[in-house]
Tab-separated table of C-alpha atoms in Angstrom:
chain	number	residue	atom	x	y	z
A	22	MET	CA	-6.599	130.179	-58.484
A	23	LYS	CA	-8.153	126.844	-57.489
A	24	LYS	CA	-5.907	126.722	-54.427
A	25	ILE	CA	-6.942	130.217	-53.395
A	26	PHE	CA	-10.627	129.346	-53.749
A	27	ALA	CA	-10.233	126.185	-51.684
A	28	VAL	CA	-8.398	127.976	-48.890
A	29	LEU	CA	-10.938	130.804	-48.786
A	30	LEU	CA	-13.816	128.345	-48.751
A	31	ALA	CA	-12.288	126.386	-45.915
A	32	SER	CA	-11.667	129.525	-43.871
A	33	MET	CA	-15.205	130.805	-44.419
A	34	MET	CA	-16.849	127.690	-43.075
A	35	ALA	CA	-16.386	126.352	-39.575
A	36	ALA	CA	-15.492	122.730	-39.226
A	37	THR	CA	-18.714	120.840	-38.843
A	38	ALA	CA	-19.680	119.160	-35.615
A	39	LEU	CA	-21.899	116.108	-35.759
A	40	VAL	CA	-25.255	117.033	-37.167
A	41	GLY	CA	-27.852	114.489	-36.247
A	42	CYS	CA	-27.474	112.737	-32.947
A	43	GLY	CA	-26.170	115.647	-31.005
A	44	GLY	CA	-22.673	114.521	-30.189
A	45	SER	CA	-19.204	113.618	-31.297
A	46	GLY	CA	-20.275	111.235	-34.013
A	47	ASP	CA	-19.745	108.106	-31.959
A	48	SER	CA	-22.735	105.854	-32.517
A	49	SER	CA	-23.202	105.581	-28.784
A	50	THR	CA	-24.899	108.961	-29.020
A	51	ALA	CA	-27.339	107.463	-31.467
A	52	SER	CA	-29.127	104.176	-30.948
A	53	LYS	CA	-28.114	101.435	-28.555
A	54	THR	CA	-30.154	98.962	-30.627
A	55	GLU	CA	-28.121	96.417	-32.588
A	56	SER	CA	-28.524	96.545	-36.361
A	57	ASN	CA	-30.846	93.868	-37.719
A	58	GLY	CA	-28.925	93.571	-40.977
A	59	ASN	CA	-30.812	96.118	-43.049
A	60	GLY	CA	-29.209	99.155	-41.465
A	61	ALA	CA	-32.240	99.914	-39.287
A	62	SER	CA	-30.315	100.166	-36.023
A	63	ALA	CA	-32.394	103.163	-34.952
A	64	THR	CA	-35.704	103.215	-33.116
A	65	SER	CA	-38.391	105.854	-33.398
A	66	ASN	CA	-36.937	107.479	-30.279
A	67	ASP	CA	-33.739	108.256	-32.167
A	68	PHE	CA	-35.620	110.712	-34.389
A	69	GLY	CA	-35.945	112.929	-31.328
A	70	ASP	CA	-38.558	115.608	-31.869
A	71	GLU	CA	-38.268	115.420	-35.659
A	72	ASP	CA	-41.597	114.691	-37.343
A	73	ASN	CA	-43.353	115.763	-40.534
A	74	ILE	CA	-39.974	114.874	-41.984
A	75	THR	CA	-39.076	115.882	-45.537
A	76	LEU	CA	-35.870	114.522	-47.011
A	77	LYS	CA	-34.242	114.709	-50.431
A	78	VAL	CA	-31.931	111.944	-51.644
A	79	TRP	CA	-29.501	112.177	-54.558
A	80	ALA	CA	-28.926	108.942	-56.482
A	81	PRO	CA	-27.547	108.092	-59.947
A	82	ASP	CA	-30.148	108.210	-62.713
A	83	LYS	CA	-30.093	104.445	-63.333
A	84	ALA	CA	-30.515	103.741	-59.618
A	85	VAL	CA	-33.385	106.124	-58.825
A	86	SER	CA	-36.137	103.471	-58.937
A	87	THR	CA	-34.148	101.143	-56.673
A	88	PHE	CA	-33.512	103.932	-54.169
A	89	GLU	CA	-37.183	104.914	-54.256
A	90	LYS	CA	-38.137	101.349	-53.360
A	91	GLU	CA	-35.594	101.275	-50.534
A	92	CYS	CA	-36.815	104.599	-49.177
A	93	GLU	CA	-40.379	103.282	-49.140
A	94	ALA	CA	-39.184	100.251	-47.161
A	95	PHE	CA	-37.418	102.610	-44.755
A	96	LYS	CA	-40.585	104.618	-44.167
A	97	ALA	CA	-42.502	101.419	-43.432
A	98	LEU	CA	-40.151	100.705	-40.515
A	99	TYR	CA	-41.388	103.822	-38.707
A	100	PRO	CA	-45.196	103.959	-39.174
A	101	ASP	CA	-45.539	106.395	-36.275
A	102	LYS	CA	-43.458	108.967	-38.145
A	103	LYS	CA	-44.672	111.096	-41.034
A	104	ILE	CA	-41.795	110.891	-43.512
A	105	ASP	CA	-41.705	112.162	-47.087
A	106	ILE	CA	-38.628	111.227	-49.168
A	107	THR	CA	-37.918	112.439	-52.701
A	108	VAL	CA	-35.213	110.715	-54.731
A	109	VAL	CA	-33.613	112.949	-57.368
A	110	ALA	CA	-31.222	111.887	-60.119
A	111	GLN	CA	-27.740	113.324	-59.539
A	112	THR	CA	-24.415	112.007	-60.820
A	113	GLU	CA	-22.060	111.146	-57.983
A	114	LYS	CA	-19.099	112.871	-59.575
A	115	ASP	CA	-20.913	116.248	-59.453
A	116	ALA	CA	-22.352	115.858	-55.959
A	117	ALA	CA	-19.589	117.735	-54.142
A	118	THR	CA	-19.627	120.622	-56.609
A	119	ASN	CA	-23.374	121.069	-56.313
A	120	LEU	CA	-23.292	120.755	-52.541
A	121	LEU	CA	-20.572	123.385	-52.272
A	122	ASN	CA	-22.465	125.706	-54.604
A	123	ASP	CA	-25.559	125.740	-52.410
A	124	ALA	CA	-25.744	123.318	-49.487
A	125	SER	CA	-29.164	124.640	-48.436
A	126	ALA	CA	-30.695	123.553	-51.759
A	127	ALA	CA	-28.814	120.260	-51.970
A	128	ALA	CA	-29.983	116.814	-50.923
A	129	ASP	CA	-30.078	115.816	-47.261
A	130	VAL	CA	-28.607	112.423	-48.152
A	131	PHE	CA	-26.353	112.111	-51.168
A	132	GLY	CA	-24.105	109.657	-52.964
A	133	PHE	CA	-20.586	110.669	-53.972
A	134	ALA	CA	-17.222	109.241	-55.018
A	135	SER	CA	-14.561	108.719	-52.354
A	136	ASP	CA	-12.115	111.286	-53.751
A	137	GLN	CA	-14.555	114.095	-52.866
A	138	LEU	CA	-14.599	113.408	-49.127
A	139	ASN	CA	-11.653	115.632	-48.185
A	140	LYS	CA	-13.141	118.585	-50.034
A	141	LEU	CA	-16.549	118.114	-48.407
A	142	GLN	CA	-15.087	117.708	-44.928
A	143	THR	CA	-12.737	120.677	-45.272
A	144	ALA	CA	-15.629	122.893	-46.378
A	145	GLY	CA	-17.742	121.707	-43.448
A	146	VAL	CA	-20.703	120.700	-45.611
A	147	ILE	CA	-20.753	117.004	-44.713
A	148	ALA	CA	-21.857	115.876	-41.258
A	149	GLN	CA	-19.836	113.362	-39.294
A	150	ALA	CA	-21.407	109.888	-39.471
A	151	ALA	CA	-23.576	109.274	-36.418
A	152	TYR	CA	-23.522	105.483	-36.770
A	153	ALA	CA	-19.776	104.965	-36.814
A	154	ASP	CA	-19.982	101.713	-34.865
A	155	ASP	CA	-22.385	100.200	-37.407
A	156	ILE	CA	-20.056	101.188	-40.242
A	157	SER	CA	-16.966	99.768	-38.535
A	158	LYS	CA	-18.662	96.443	-37.836
A	159	ARG	CA	-20.234	95.784	-41.216
A	160	ASP	CA	-17.968	97.302	-43.893
A	161	THR	CA	-14.506	96.296	-45.061
A	162	ALA	CA	-11.556	97.821	-43.240
A	163	GLU	CA	-10.422	99.475	-46.486
A	164	ALA	CA	-13.791	101.157	-47.013
A	165	VAL	CA	-13.940	102.341	-43.406
A	166	SER	CA	-10.416	103.734	-43.677
A	167	ALA	CA	-11.314	105.606	-46.862
A	168	ALA	CA	-14.324	107.146	-45.091
A	169	THR	CA	-12.221	108.310	-42.148
A	170	ILE	CA	-10.491	111.667	-41.655
A	171	GLY	CA	-8.554	112.456	-38.507
A	172	GLY	CA	-9.845	109.343	-36.795
A	173	LYS	CA	-13.507	110.221	-37.410
A	174	ILE	CA	-15.843	108.617	-39.940
A	175	TYR	CA	-17.543	111.137	-42.199
A	176	ALA	CA	-19.305	108.926	-44.735
A	177	TYR	CA	-21.317	105.731	-45.029
A	178	PRO	CA	-19.598	103.278	-47.443
A	179	GLU	CA	-21.965	102.257	-50.217
A	180	THR	CA	-19.819	100.292	-52.684
A	181	GLY	CA	-16.287	98.934	-52.946
A	182	ASP	CA	-16.078	98.715	-56.725
A	183	ASN	CA	-15.790	102.267	-58.036
A	184	GLY	CA	-13.432	101.327	-60.837
A	185	TYR	CA	-13.496	99.986	-64.365
A	186	TYR	CA	-12.754	96.878	-66.387
A	187	LEU	CA	-12.743	95.511	-69.947
A	188	VAL	CA	-16.179	94.555	-71.242
A	189	TYR	CA	-16.405	92.816	-74.604
A	190	ASP	CA	-18.596	91.004	-77.080
A	191	LYS	CA	-17.380	87.406	-77.084
A	192	SER	CA	-18.462	87.023	-80.702
A	193	VAL	CA	-15.906	89.713	-81.583
A	194	VAL	CA	-13.149	89.423	-78.957
A	195	SER	CA	-12.110	86.040	-77.539
A	196	ASP	CA	-11.234	85.546	-73.881
A	197	GLU	CA	-7.601	85.016	-74.914
A	198	GLN	CA	-7.508	88.215	-76.979
A	199	ALA	CA	-8.938	90.149	-74.022
A	200	GLY	CA	-5.564	89.894	-72.290
A	201	ARG	CA	-3.677	92.230	-74.688
A	202	PHE	CA	-4.798	95.718	-75.685
A	203	GLU	CA	-3.284	95.257	-79.124
A	204	ASP	CA	-5.303	92.076	-79.674
A	205	VAL	CA	-8.526	93.675	-78.443
A	206	LEU	CA	-8.179	96.551	-80.904
A	207	GLU	CA	-7.225	94.243	-83.755
A	208	ALA	CA	-10.214	91.983	-83.088
A	209	CYS	CA	-12.533	94.976	-83.093
A	210	LYS	CA	-11.028	96.263	-86.332
A	211	VAL	CA	-11.312	92.879	-88.055
A	212	GLY	CA	-14.897	92.580	-86.877
A	213	GLY	CA	-15.755	96.079	-88.111
A	214	LYS	CA	-16.608	97.188	-84.566
A	215	LYS	CA	-15.642	100.106	-82.355
A	216	PHE	CA	-13.577	100.055	-79.175
A	217	ILE	CA	-14.937	102.694	-76.787
A	218	MET	CA	-13.456	104.388	-73.732
A	219	ASP	CA	-13.786	107.904	-72.375
A	220	ALA	CA	-10.196	108.999	-72.934
A	221	GLY	CA	-11.201	112.616	-72.286
A	222	ASP	CA	-12.353	111.971	-68.720
A	223	GLY	CA	-9.670	112.213	-66.033
A	224	PHE	CA	-11.102	109.233	-64.131
A	225	TYR	CA	-10.191	106.969	-67.048
A	226	ALA	CA	-7.361	108.984	-68.605
A	227	CYS	CA	-5.220	108.716	-65.466
A	228	MET	CA	-4.541	105.116	-66.555
A	229	PHE	CA	-2.147	106.444	-69.192
A	230	THR	CA	0.293	107.896	-66.665
A	231	PHE	CA	-0.461	105.348	-63.926
A	232	THR	CA	0.560	102.513	-66.262
A	233	GLY	CA	3.879	104.287	-66.802
A	234	GLY	CA	4.535	104.501	-63.061
A	235	LEU	CA	3.294	107.983	-62.137
A	236	LYS	CA	0.933	107.388	-59.212
A	237	THR	CA	-0.799	109.593	-56.668
A	238	ASP	CA	0.352	109.556	-53.049
A	239	GLY	CA	-2.238	111.507	-51.101
A	240	LEU	CA	-2.177	115.252	-50.503
A	241	GLU	CA	0.483	117.637	-49.262
A	242	ASP	CA	0.215	119.043	-45.738
A	243	ASP	CA	-1.961	121.869	-47.062
A	244	GLY	CA	-4.676	119.270	-47.742
A	245	ILE	CA	-5.089	120.635	-51.264
A	246	THR	CA	-2.041	119.888	-53.401
A	247	GLN	CA	-1.594	116.467	-54.997
A	248	LYS	CA	1.454	114.393	-54.117
A	249	TYR	CA	2.966	111.763	-56.417
A	250	THR	CA	5.207	108.777	-55.830
A	251	ASP	CA	8.681	108.693	-57.358
A	252	TYR	CA	8.628	107.820	-61.052
A	253	ASP	CA	10.861	107.281	-64.073
A	254	GLU	CA	10.084	110.077	-66.541
A	255	ALA	CA	11.392	108.101	-69.528
A	256	GLU	CA	9.141	105.161	-68.636
A	257	VAL	CA	6.041	107.335	-68.346
A	258	VAL	CA	6.843	109.080	-71.628
A	259	ALA	CA	7.360	105.761	-73.431
A	260	THR	CA	4.051	104.490	-72.073
A	261	LEU	CA	2.198	107.594	-73.233
A	262	GLN	CA	3.715	107.114	-76.665
A	263	ALA	CA	2.591	103.478	-76.746
A	264	PHE	CA	-1.008	104.404	-75.928
A	265	SER	CA	-1.021	107.234	-78.446
A	266	LYS	CA	0.428	105.012	-81.169
A	267	LEU	CA	-2.320	102.428	-80.712
A	268	MET	CA	-4.978	105.138	-80.799
A	269	HIS	CA	-3.565	106.424	-84.070
A	270	ASP	CA	-2.868	103.003	-85.597
A	271	TYR	CA	-6.473	102.061	-84.901
A	272	LYS	CA	-8.013	105.390	-85.805
A	273	GLY	CA	-11.678	104.801	-86.567
A	274	THR	CA	-11.731	101.727	-84.348
A	275	PHE	CA	-10.661	103.482	-81.124
A	276	GLN	CA	-13.418	105.895	-80.137
A	277	SER	CA	-13.306	108.293	-77.189
A	278	LEU	CA	-16.941	108.504	-76.067
A	279	LYS	CA	-18.933	108.552	-72.835
A	280	THR	CA	-19.385	105.133	-71.263
A	281	ASP	CA	-23.123	105.025	-72.045
A	282	ALA	CA	-22.111	104.669	-75.702
A	283	ILE	CA	-20.707	101.211	-74.901
A	284	SER	CA	-24.007	99.533	-74.032
A	285	SER	CA	-25.838	101.346	-76.819
A	286	GLY	CA	-23.051	100.295	-79.182
A	287	PHE	CA	-23.404	96.681	-78.102
A	288	ALA	CA	-27.160	96.898	-78.655
A	289	GLN	CA	-26.636	98.358	-82.146
A	290	LYS	CA	-23.926	95.781	-82.973
A	291	SER	CA	-21.423	98.584	-83.604
A	292	CYS	CA	-19.201	98.132	-80.527
A	293	GLY	CA	-16.913	95.170	-79.930
A	294	ALA	CA	-15.368	96.149	-76.573
A	295	GLY	CA	-14.908	99.012	-74.159
A	296	ILE	CA	-13.756	100.174	-70.749
A	297	ASP	CA	-16.746	100.457	-68.448
A	298	GLY	CA	-17.791	100.341	-64.811
A	299	SER	CA	-20.135	98.141	-62.802
A	300	TRP	CA	-22.779	100.884	-62.844
A	301	ASN	CA	-23.510	99.922	-66.470
A	302	THR	CA	-23.538	96.162	-65.873
A	303	VAL	CA	-27.270	95.705	-66.406
A	304	ALA	CA	-27.322	97.611	-69.703
A	305	ASP	CA	-24.204	95.842	-71.025
A	306	LYS	CA	-25.562	92.400	-70.131
A	307	GLU	CA	-28.940	93.115	-71.664
A	308	ALA	CA	-27.279	94.207	-74.894
A	309	LEU	CA	-24.871	91.268	-75.204
A	310	GLY	CA	-26.741	88.363	-73.650
A	311	ASP	CA	-24.689	85.159	-73.845
A	312	ASN	CA	-21.857	87.039	-75.585
A	313	PHE	CA	-21.173	89.182	-72.514
A	314	GLY	CA	-17.492	89.100	-71.540
A	315	ALA	CA	-15.675	90.774	-68.640
A	316	ALA	CA	-12.004	90.835	-67.661
A	317	LYS	CA	-9.439	92.978	-65.908
A	318	LEU	CA	-7.843	95.615	-68.103
A	319	PRO	CA	-5.370	94.152	-70.634
A	320	THR	CA	-1.632	94.664	-70.972
A	321	ILE	CA	-0.050	97.083	-73.427
A	322	ASP	CA	3.279	96.632	-75.193
A	323	VAL	CA	5.811	99.324	-74.227
A	324	ASN	CA	9.182	98.905	-75.928
A	325	GLY	CA	8.733	95.143	-76.070
A	326	GLU	CA	7.457	94.777	-72.490
A	327	ALA	CA	3.884	93.769	-71.711
A	328	LYS	CA	2.836	96.294	-69.070
A	329	GLN	CA	-0.355	95.749	-67.117
A	330	ILE	CA	-2.675	98.731	-67.510
A	331	VAL	CA	-3.085	100.419	-64.116
A	332	SER	CA	-6.426	102.009	-63.247
A	333	MET	CA	-8.043	103.953	-60.428
A	334	LEU	CA	-10.260	102.170	-57.892
A	335	GLY	CA	-12.248	103.775	-55.146
A	336	TYR	CA	-15.477	103.678	-53.196
A	337	LYS	CA	-18.863	105.255	-53.412
A	338	PHE	CA	-20.127	106.811	-50.220
A	339	ILE	CA	-23.372	108.231	-48.909
A	340	GLY	CA	-23.085	111.441	-46.968
A	341	VAL	CA	-25.364	113.592	-44.830
A	342	ASN	CA	-25.668	117.292	-45.593
A	343	ALA	CA	-24.531	119.315	-42.584
A	344	SER	CA	-27.279	121.839	-43.439
A	345	SER	CA	-30.116	119.295	-43.336
A	346	LYS	CA	-33.214	120.551	-41.561
A	347	PHE	CA	-33.786	116.997	-40.337
A	348	PRO	CA	-30.286	115.941	-39.251
A	349	ARG	CA	-31.269	112.950	-37.129
A	350	SER	CA	-33.599	111.557	-39.779
A	351	ALA	CA	-30.974	112.040	-42.495
A	352	GLN	CA	-28.413	110.103	-40.461
A	353	ILE	CA	-30.840	107.254	-39.816
A	354	LEU	CA	-31.750	107.065	-43.513
A	355	ALA	CA	-28.105	107.151	-44.648
A	356	ASN	CA	-27.295	104.303	-42.286
A	357	TYR	CA	-30.256	102.295	-43.579
A	358	LEU	CA	-29.407	102.837	-47.260
A	359	THR	CA	-25.881	101.536	-46.714
A	360	GLY	CA	-26.896	98.564	-44.606
A	361	GLU	CA	-26.529	94.927	-45.581
A	362	GLU	CA	-29.996	94.472	-47.057
A	363	CYS	CA	-29.826	97.535	-49.312
A	364	GLN	CA	-26.304	96.741	-50.484
A	365	ARG	CA	-27.428	93.191	-51.338
A	366	GLU	CA	-30.432	94.547	-53.210
A	367	ARG	CA	-28.331	96.942	-55.285
A	368	ALA	CA	-25.764	94.230	-56.018
A	369	THR	CA	-28.591	92.040	-57.314
A	370	GLU	CA	-30.559	94.665	-59.239
A	371	LEU	CA	-27.803	97.026	-60.382
A	372	GLY	CA	-24.645	94.925	-60.286
A	373	TRP	CA	-22.961	97.250	-57.777
A	374	GLY	CA	-20.104	95.763	-55.777
A	375	PRO	CA	-20.761	96.049	-52.026
A	376	SER	CA	-18.482	97.337	-49.279
A	377	ASN	CA	-20.414	95.194	-46.813
A	378	GLN	CA	-18.319	92.264	-45.580
A	379	THR	CA	-21.185	89.783	-45.477
A	380	VAL	CA	-22.555	90.540	-48.945
A	381	ASN	CA	-19.036	90.450	-50.394
A	382	GLY	CA	-18.861	86.740	-49.657
A	383	GLU	CA	-22.219	85.878	-51.205
A	384	GLU	CA	-22.992	84.407	-54.631
A	385	VAL	CA	-24.326	87.729	-55.902
A	386	VAL	CA	-20.716	88.954	-55.742
A	387	THR	CA	-18.565	85.827	-56.105
A	388	GLY	CA	-20.649	84.674	-59.081
A	389	SER	CA	-20.441	88.015	-60.912
A	390	ALA	CA	-18.010	88.148	-63.837
A	391	VAL	CA	-17.956	91.946	-63.594
A	392	LEU	CA	-17.200	92.145	-59.888
A	393	THR	CA	-14.597	89.403	-60.272
A	394	ALA	CA	-12.948	91.394	-63.079
A	395	ILE	CA	-12.978	94.600	-61.006
A	396	ALA	CA	-11.537	92.752	-58.009
A	397	GLU	CA	-8.757	91.338	-60.207
A	398	GLN	CA	-8.080	94.795	-61.649
A	399	GLY	CA	-8.006	96.110	-58.087
A	400	LYS	CA	-4.625	94.405	-57.696
A	401	PHE	CA	-3.356	96.840	-60.331
A	402	ALA	CA	-5.159	99.995	-59.259
A	403	VAL	CA	-4.338	103.247	-57.492
A	404	PRO	CA	-6.738	104.085	-54.604
A	405	GLN	CA	-9.218	106.869	-55.351
A	406	VAL	CA	-8.607	108.461	-51.983
A	407	SER	CA	-7.110	111.889	-51.223
A	408	ILE	CA	-7.274	113.066	-54.825
A	409	ALA	CA	-6.886	116.806	-55.388
A	410	SER	CA	-9.783	118.597	-57.075
A	411	THR	CA	-7.231	119.839	-59.616
A	412	PHE	CA	-6.375	116.269	-60.682
A	413	TRP	CA	-9.161	115.583	-63.163
A	414	ASP	CA	-9.040	118.289	-65.839
A	415	PRO	CA	-5.296	118.069	-66.581
A	416	ASN	CA	-5.579	114.293	-66.944
A	417	ALA	CA	-8.600	114.703	-69.203
A	418	ASN	CA	-6.564	117.120	-71.320
A	419	LEU	CA	-3.721	114.595	-71.481
A	420	GLY	CA	-6.096	111.910	-72.735
A	421	ASN	CA	-7.439	114.213	-75.424
A	422	LYS	CA	-3.896	115.065	-76.511
A	423	LEU	CA	-2.979	111.391	-76.906
A	424	ILE	CA	-5.783	110.779	-79.359
A	425	ALA	CA	-5.630	114.115	-81.222
A	426	ASP	CA	-5.028	113.831	-84.975
A	427	GLU	CA	-2.188	116.352	-84.864
A	428	THR	CA	-0.266	114.435	-82.202
A	429	ASP	CA	2.772	112.512	-83.446
A	430	PRO	CA	3.246	109.374	-81.294
A	431	SER	CA	6.936	109.219	-82.235
A	432	ASN	CA	7.692	112.682	-80.799
A	433	ALA	CA	9.085	111.881	-77.342
A	434	ASP	CA	9.797	115.558	-76.610
A	435	PHE	CA	6.107	116.369	-77.052
A	436	PHE	CA	5.070	113.758	-74.511
A	437	LYS	CA	7.795	114.789	-72.101
A	438	GLN	CA	6.449	118.338	-72.140
A	439	LEU	CA	2.859	117.076	-71.908
A	440	LEU	CA	3.770	115.077	-68.808
A	441	THR	CA	5.536	118.063	-67.235
A	442	ASP	CA	2.588	120.348	-67.945
A	443	THR	CA	0.061	117.817	-66.639
A	444	ILE	CA	1.840	117.419	-63.321
A	445	ALA	CA	2.257	121.181	-62.961
A	446	ASN	CA	-1.438	121.787	-63.674
A	447	VAL	CA	-2.538	119.064	-61.257
A	448	ARG	CA	-0.405	120.676	-58.587
A	449	ASP	CA	-1.739	124.099	-59.603
A	450	GLU	CA	1.776	125.430	-60.032
């Protein structure tokens, strides 16, 4: 059914041409002015006849105040233009869904996770990036590649750290213990603390199969169906059993909760460790103070072998709504918000890892324990690019099955069937 919907949606909407600077999307059709570092490569002339401009921006709840400040700075660059910008809280993971539901009511400029790009581009609701040259010059090659479809850039890279890592209270879990999942859980149990991860969210739950060797490999030729690399079924099954056994052995210690429960747990002295992302860095650090610890994900013992836990790592992008009433202005703002200065500001204030090449080499990044941990985990991560929309729910279901009280970790046949069903559901078969 999901396939049918996607195909119908794609056929109903024409492929979008560049909305904004009136051309192919090459930045030569936009401004000839070199960027000054803050993304303001446009002049007032590039707004064309757009004035009395009203724009809506979607940003994560915890980043709204930072984005509001950046939008005010943007407006100050163009005093001859009347610009009103409203920043609205909107989770990045739901951006594509809400945009597809009603593009006319959605934000002009919006943040979203990299796996949603194909869906947005296929539906024709995201405009091609007008400042492609700026993006290519300032962002990492990997981020630019992830933002590109068919040789054209459709999104402005915003971060390069959309992944997760192990965060822990050093008074509960030592740096040495942080290297093994078994030791982390034992330390939390001994300390009377909880270990928290969102095992019922497909973004995190995919680690269970990824660690066993089942990894995504882009989409089939239909642009909808998920492909996988070759894998050893017995190895994946054994890995699922190992995770499930730990969850059951440490029942009461292992808690499947939303990631916000980690920082609140640290603050309440009830959580010893968890799996979190850089978007919660500020809250986690404030709660733990000098006891803040960060590391790549640990290993897990699978039939006597220490297997490195494999995660998902992607990018966060900013896109321009193809239905924006102020297409040029939206493009100029999107380019500004993803420029060097704004990425540096968000790295400093929010702990976000930049995609900008210059900021990546600065102390704000190299001196961050969180960004160092995510970079180290990135060596053991599957790219969050070309992920089917059907991928998330089946993986979330798998995670919930692993932790369920009625699940018997010793029943290999159960996990074999669970794996088969998960793959079939992801592929919508």
